[in-house]
Coordinates of C-alpha atoms in Angstrom, one line a residue:
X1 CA 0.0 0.0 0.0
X2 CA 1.2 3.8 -0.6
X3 CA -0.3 6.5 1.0
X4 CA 0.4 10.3 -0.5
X5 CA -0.6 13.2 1.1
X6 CA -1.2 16.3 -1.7
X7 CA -2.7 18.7 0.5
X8 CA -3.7 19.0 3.9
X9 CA -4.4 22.1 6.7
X10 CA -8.0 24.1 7.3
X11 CA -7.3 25.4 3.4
X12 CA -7.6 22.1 1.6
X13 CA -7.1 18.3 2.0
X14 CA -7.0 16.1 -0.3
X15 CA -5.0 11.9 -0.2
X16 CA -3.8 9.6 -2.4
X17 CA -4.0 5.6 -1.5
X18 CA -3.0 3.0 -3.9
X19 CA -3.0 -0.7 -3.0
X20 CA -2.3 -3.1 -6.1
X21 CA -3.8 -1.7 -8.7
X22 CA -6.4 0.2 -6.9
X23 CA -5.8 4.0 -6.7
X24 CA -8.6 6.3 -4.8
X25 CA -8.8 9.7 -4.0
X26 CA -9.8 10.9 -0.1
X27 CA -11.7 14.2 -0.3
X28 CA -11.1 16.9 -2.6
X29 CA -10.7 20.0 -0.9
X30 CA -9.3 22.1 -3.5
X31 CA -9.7 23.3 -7.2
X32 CA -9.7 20.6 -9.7
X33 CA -6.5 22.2 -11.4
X34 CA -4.9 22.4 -7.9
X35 CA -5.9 19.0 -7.3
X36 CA -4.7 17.8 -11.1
X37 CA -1.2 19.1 -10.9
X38 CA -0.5 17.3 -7.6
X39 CA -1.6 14.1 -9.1
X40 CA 0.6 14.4 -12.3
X41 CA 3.6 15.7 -10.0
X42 CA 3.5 12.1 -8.2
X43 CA 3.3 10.6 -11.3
X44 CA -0.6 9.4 -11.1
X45 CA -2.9 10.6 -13.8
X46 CA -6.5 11.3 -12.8
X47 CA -8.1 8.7 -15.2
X48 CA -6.5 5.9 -12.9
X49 CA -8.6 6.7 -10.1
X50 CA -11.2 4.3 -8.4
X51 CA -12.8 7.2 -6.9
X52 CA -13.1 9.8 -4.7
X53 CA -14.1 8.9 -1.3
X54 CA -15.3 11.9 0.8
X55 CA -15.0 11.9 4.5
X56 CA -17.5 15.1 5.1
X57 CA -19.9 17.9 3.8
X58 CA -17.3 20.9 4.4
X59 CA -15.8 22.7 1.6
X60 CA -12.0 21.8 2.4
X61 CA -12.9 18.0 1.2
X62 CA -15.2 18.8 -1.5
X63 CA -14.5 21.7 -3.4
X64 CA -13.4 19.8 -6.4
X65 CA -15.5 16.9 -5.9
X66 CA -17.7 17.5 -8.4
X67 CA -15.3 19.2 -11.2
X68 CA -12.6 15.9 -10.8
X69 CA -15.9 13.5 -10.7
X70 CA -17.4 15.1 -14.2
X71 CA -13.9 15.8 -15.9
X72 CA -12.8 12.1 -15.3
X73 CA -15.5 10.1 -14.9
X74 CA -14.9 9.5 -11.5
X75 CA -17.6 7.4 -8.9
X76 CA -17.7 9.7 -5.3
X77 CA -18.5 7.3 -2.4
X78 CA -20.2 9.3 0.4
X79 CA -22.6 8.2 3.1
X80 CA -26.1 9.8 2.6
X81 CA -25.7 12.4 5.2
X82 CA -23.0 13.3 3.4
X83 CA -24.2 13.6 -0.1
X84 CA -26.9 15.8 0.7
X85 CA -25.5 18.3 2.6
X86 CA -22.4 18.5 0.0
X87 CA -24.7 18.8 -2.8
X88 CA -24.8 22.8 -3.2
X89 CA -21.1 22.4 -3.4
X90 CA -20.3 19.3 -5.5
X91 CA -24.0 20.2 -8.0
X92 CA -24.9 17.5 -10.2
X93 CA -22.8 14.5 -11.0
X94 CA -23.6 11.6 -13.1
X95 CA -26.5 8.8 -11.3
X96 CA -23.9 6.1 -12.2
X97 CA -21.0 8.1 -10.0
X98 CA -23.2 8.6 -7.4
X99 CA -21.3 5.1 -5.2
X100 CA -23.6 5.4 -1.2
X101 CA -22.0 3.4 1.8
X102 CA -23.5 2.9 5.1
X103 CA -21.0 4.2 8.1
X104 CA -20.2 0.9 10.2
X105 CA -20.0 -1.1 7.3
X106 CA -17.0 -2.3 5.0
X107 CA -17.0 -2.6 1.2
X108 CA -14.5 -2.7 -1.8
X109 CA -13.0 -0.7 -4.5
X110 CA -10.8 -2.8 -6.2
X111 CA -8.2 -4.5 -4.2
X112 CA -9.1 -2.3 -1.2
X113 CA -11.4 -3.2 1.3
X114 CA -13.0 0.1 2.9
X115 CA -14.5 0.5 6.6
X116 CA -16.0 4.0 7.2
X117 CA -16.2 5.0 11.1
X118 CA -18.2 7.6 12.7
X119 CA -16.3 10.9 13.8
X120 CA -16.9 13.5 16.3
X121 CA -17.4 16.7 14.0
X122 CA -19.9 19.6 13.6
X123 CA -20.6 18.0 10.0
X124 CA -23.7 16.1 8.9
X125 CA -22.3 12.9 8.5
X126 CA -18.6 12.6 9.4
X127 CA -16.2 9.8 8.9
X128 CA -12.9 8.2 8.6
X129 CA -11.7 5.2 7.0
X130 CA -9.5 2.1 7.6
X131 CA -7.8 0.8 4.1
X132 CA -7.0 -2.9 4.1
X133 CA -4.9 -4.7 1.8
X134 CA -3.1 -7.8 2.1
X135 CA -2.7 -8.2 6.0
X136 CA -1.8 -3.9 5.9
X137 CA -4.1 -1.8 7.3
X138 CA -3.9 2.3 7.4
X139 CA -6.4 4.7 8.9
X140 CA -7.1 8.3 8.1
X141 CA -8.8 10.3 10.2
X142 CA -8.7 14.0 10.3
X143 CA -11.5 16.7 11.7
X144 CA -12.5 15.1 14.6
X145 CA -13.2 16.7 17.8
X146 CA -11.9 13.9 20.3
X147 CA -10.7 10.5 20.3
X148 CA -13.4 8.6 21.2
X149 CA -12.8 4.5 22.3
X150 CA -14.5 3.3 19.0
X151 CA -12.6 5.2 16.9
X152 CA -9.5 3.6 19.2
X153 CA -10.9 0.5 18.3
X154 CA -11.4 1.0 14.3
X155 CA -7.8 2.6 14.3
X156 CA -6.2 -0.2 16.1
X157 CA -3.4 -2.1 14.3
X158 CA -2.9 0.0 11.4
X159 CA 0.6 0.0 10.4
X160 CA 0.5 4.1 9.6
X161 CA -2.5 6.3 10.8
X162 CA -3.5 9.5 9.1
X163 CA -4.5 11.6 12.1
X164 CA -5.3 15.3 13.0
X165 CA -3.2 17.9 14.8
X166 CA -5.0 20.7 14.3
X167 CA -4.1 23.8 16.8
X168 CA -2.4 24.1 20.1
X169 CA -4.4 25.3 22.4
X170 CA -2.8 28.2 23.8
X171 CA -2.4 29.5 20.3
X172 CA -6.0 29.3 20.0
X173 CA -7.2 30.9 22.8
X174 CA -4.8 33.9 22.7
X175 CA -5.3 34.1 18.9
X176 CA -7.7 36.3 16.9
X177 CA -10.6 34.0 16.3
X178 CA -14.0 35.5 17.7
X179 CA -15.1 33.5 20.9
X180 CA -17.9 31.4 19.5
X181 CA -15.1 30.0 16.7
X182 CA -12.4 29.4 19.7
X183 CA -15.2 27.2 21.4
X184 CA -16.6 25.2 18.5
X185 CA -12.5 24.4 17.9
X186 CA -12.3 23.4 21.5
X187 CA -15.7 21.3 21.9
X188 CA -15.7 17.2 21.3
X189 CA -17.3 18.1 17.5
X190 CA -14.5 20.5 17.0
X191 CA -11.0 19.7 16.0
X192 CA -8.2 17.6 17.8
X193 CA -5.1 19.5 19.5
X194 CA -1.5 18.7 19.5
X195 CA -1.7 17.3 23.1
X196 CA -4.3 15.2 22.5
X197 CA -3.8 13.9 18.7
X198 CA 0.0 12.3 21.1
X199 CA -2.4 11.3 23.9
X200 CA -4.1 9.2 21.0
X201 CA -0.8 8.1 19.3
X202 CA 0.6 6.7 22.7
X203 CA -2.6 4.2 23.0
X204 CA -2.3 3.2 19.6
X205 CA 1.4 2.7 19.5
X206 CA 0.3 -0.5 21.6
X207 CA -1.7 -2.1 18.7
X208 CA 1.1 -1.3 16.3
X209 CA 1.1 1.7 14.9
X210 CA 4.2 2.9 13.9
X211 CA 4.3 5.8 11.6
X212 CA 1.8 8.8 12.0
X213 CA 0.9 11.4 9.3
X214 CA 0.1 15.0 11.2
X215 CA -2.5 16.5 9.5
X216 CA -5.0 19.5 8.9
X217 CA -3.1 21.7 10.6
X218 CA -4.4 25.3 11.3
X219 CA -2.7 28.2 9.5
X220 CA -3.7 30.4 12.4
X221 CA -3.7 28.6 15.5
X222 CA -0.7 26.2 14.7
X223 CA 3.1 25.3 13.6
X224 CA 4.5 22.3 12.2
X225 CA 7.1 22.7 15.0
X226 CA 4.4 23.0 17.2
X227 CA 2.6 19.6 16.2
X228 CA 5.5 18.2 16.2
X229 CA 7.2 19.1 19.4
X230 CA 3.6 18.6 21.3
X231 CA 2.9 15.3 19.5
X232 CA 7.0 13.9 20.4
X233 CA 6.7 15.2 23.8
X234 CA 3.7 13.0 24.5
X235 CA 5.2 10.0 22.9
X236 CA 8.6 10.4 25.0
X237 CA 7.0 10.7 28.0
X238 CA 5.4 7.3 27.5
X239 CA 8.9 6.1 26.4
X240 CA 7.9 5.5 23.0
X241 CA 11.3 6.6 20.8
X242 CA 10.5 4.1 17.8
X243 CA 7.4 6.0 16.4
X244 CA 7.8 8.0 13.5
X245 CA 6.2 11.6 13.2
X246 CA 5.8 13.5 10.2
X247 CA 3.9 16.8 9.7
X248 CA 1.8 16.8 6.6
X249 CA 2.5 20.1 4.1
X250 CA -0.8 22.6 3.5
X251 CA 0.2 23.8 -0.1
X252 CA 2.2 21.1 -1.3
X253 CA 2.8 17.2 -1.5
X254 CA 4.2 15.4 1.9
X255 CA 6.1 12.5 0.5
X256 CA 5.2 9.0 -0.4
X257 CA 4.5 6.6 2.2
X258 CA 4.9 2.7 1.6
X259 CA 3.2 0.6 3.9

């Protein structure tokens, strides 16, 4: 399995993972062009896609949705929730592209069998996913306002988990955000901090994680030195030393990861 980051931060996200032959797209938070360009740079071309699997409604995973879906002929797996509240934002696509799942319940796309959790956010229908393939699993799971045990659960034994260190909190209270904003960011349907995205890494070190992706990072209310400093420190203090960290880019691709 290969997992590519393109893009990822409150701006845009959008994921590459490829398992045999099977290549899918996770969101599409960005322009179409945007979105094109970073494929071509790591040597994918959009026709080769499965899909586009969407993990929530909000514009930083769907903006080019519908443009990618149209252009290429792409099917968009989404939960219902999910579809309909996107829909002003993605518009029409094709019936046949139009791929449901139920949360809670696995399918395939190629070689890649798909589980889609529920997650903690102020979205209609959020979710992550688990990727399995050949005895390797992955999770990604970003916008999520706490680390609840069944997402602990779905997580657990992935080789490399896609996870969100979104703002540290200090930074976010003393920033400039109005009040209202700061609490929504805070609250369990909200977005993970530094702190806690380590206080999840150090339980799921135990089932076998090894690598971690930091991702969606805020521009305002965060640093990758800060992520990565907070999300360390946690890990050290548990004695974990054999975990490796890497911050995700916002405007540009991360690297390719082989699981």
């Amino acid at each position: 399995m290969r997992f590519i980051p393109l893009f990822s931060g409150s701006s845009g996200n959008s994921s590459v993972i490829e398992a045999g032959k099977t290549r899918v797209l996770v969101d599409a938070g960005l322009t179409g062009k945007l979105i094109t360009e970073a494929l071509y740079s790591v040597g994918v071309s959009p026709e080769t896609l499965a899909g586009i699997l969407v993990t929530h409604d909000h514009v930083d995973h769907t903006k080019g949705v519908g443009i990618l879906s149209r252009k290429y002929d792409l099917p968009v797996y989404a939960n219902e929730g999910t579809f309909r509240a996107m829909s002003p934002i993605v518009k029409e696509l094709d019936f046949k592209n139009v791929r449901l799942f139920r949360t809670g319940e696995d399918f395939y796309i190629g070689e890649l069998n798909v589980t889609p959790f529920k997650t903690p956010h102020d979205a209609a229908e959020s979710v992550g996913f688990t990727f399995a393939h050949r005895g390797k699993k992955l999770c990604y799971m970003t916008d999520i306002g706490c680390f609840r045990e069944s997402m602990f659960d779905e997580a657990a034994g992935s080789r490399l988990i896609f996870i969100e260190a979104n703002h540290d909190v200090e930074m976010l209270k003393s920033g400039p955000y109005p009040y209202q904003l700061k609490m929504r960011i805070l609250s369990e349907s909200g977005h993970l901090s530094n702190e806690n995205c380590g206080k999840a890494l150090v339980r799921l070190y135990e089932t076998g994680v090894r690598y971690a992706v930091l991702g969606h990072l805020s521009k305002e209310n965060n640093t990758e030195e800060a992520a990565y400093q907070a999300v360390t420190a946690e890990l050290e203090k548990a004695g974990i030393t054999d975990m490796r960290v890497i911050v995700a880019k916002r405007d540009a691709v991360t690297g390719i990861f082989k699981i």
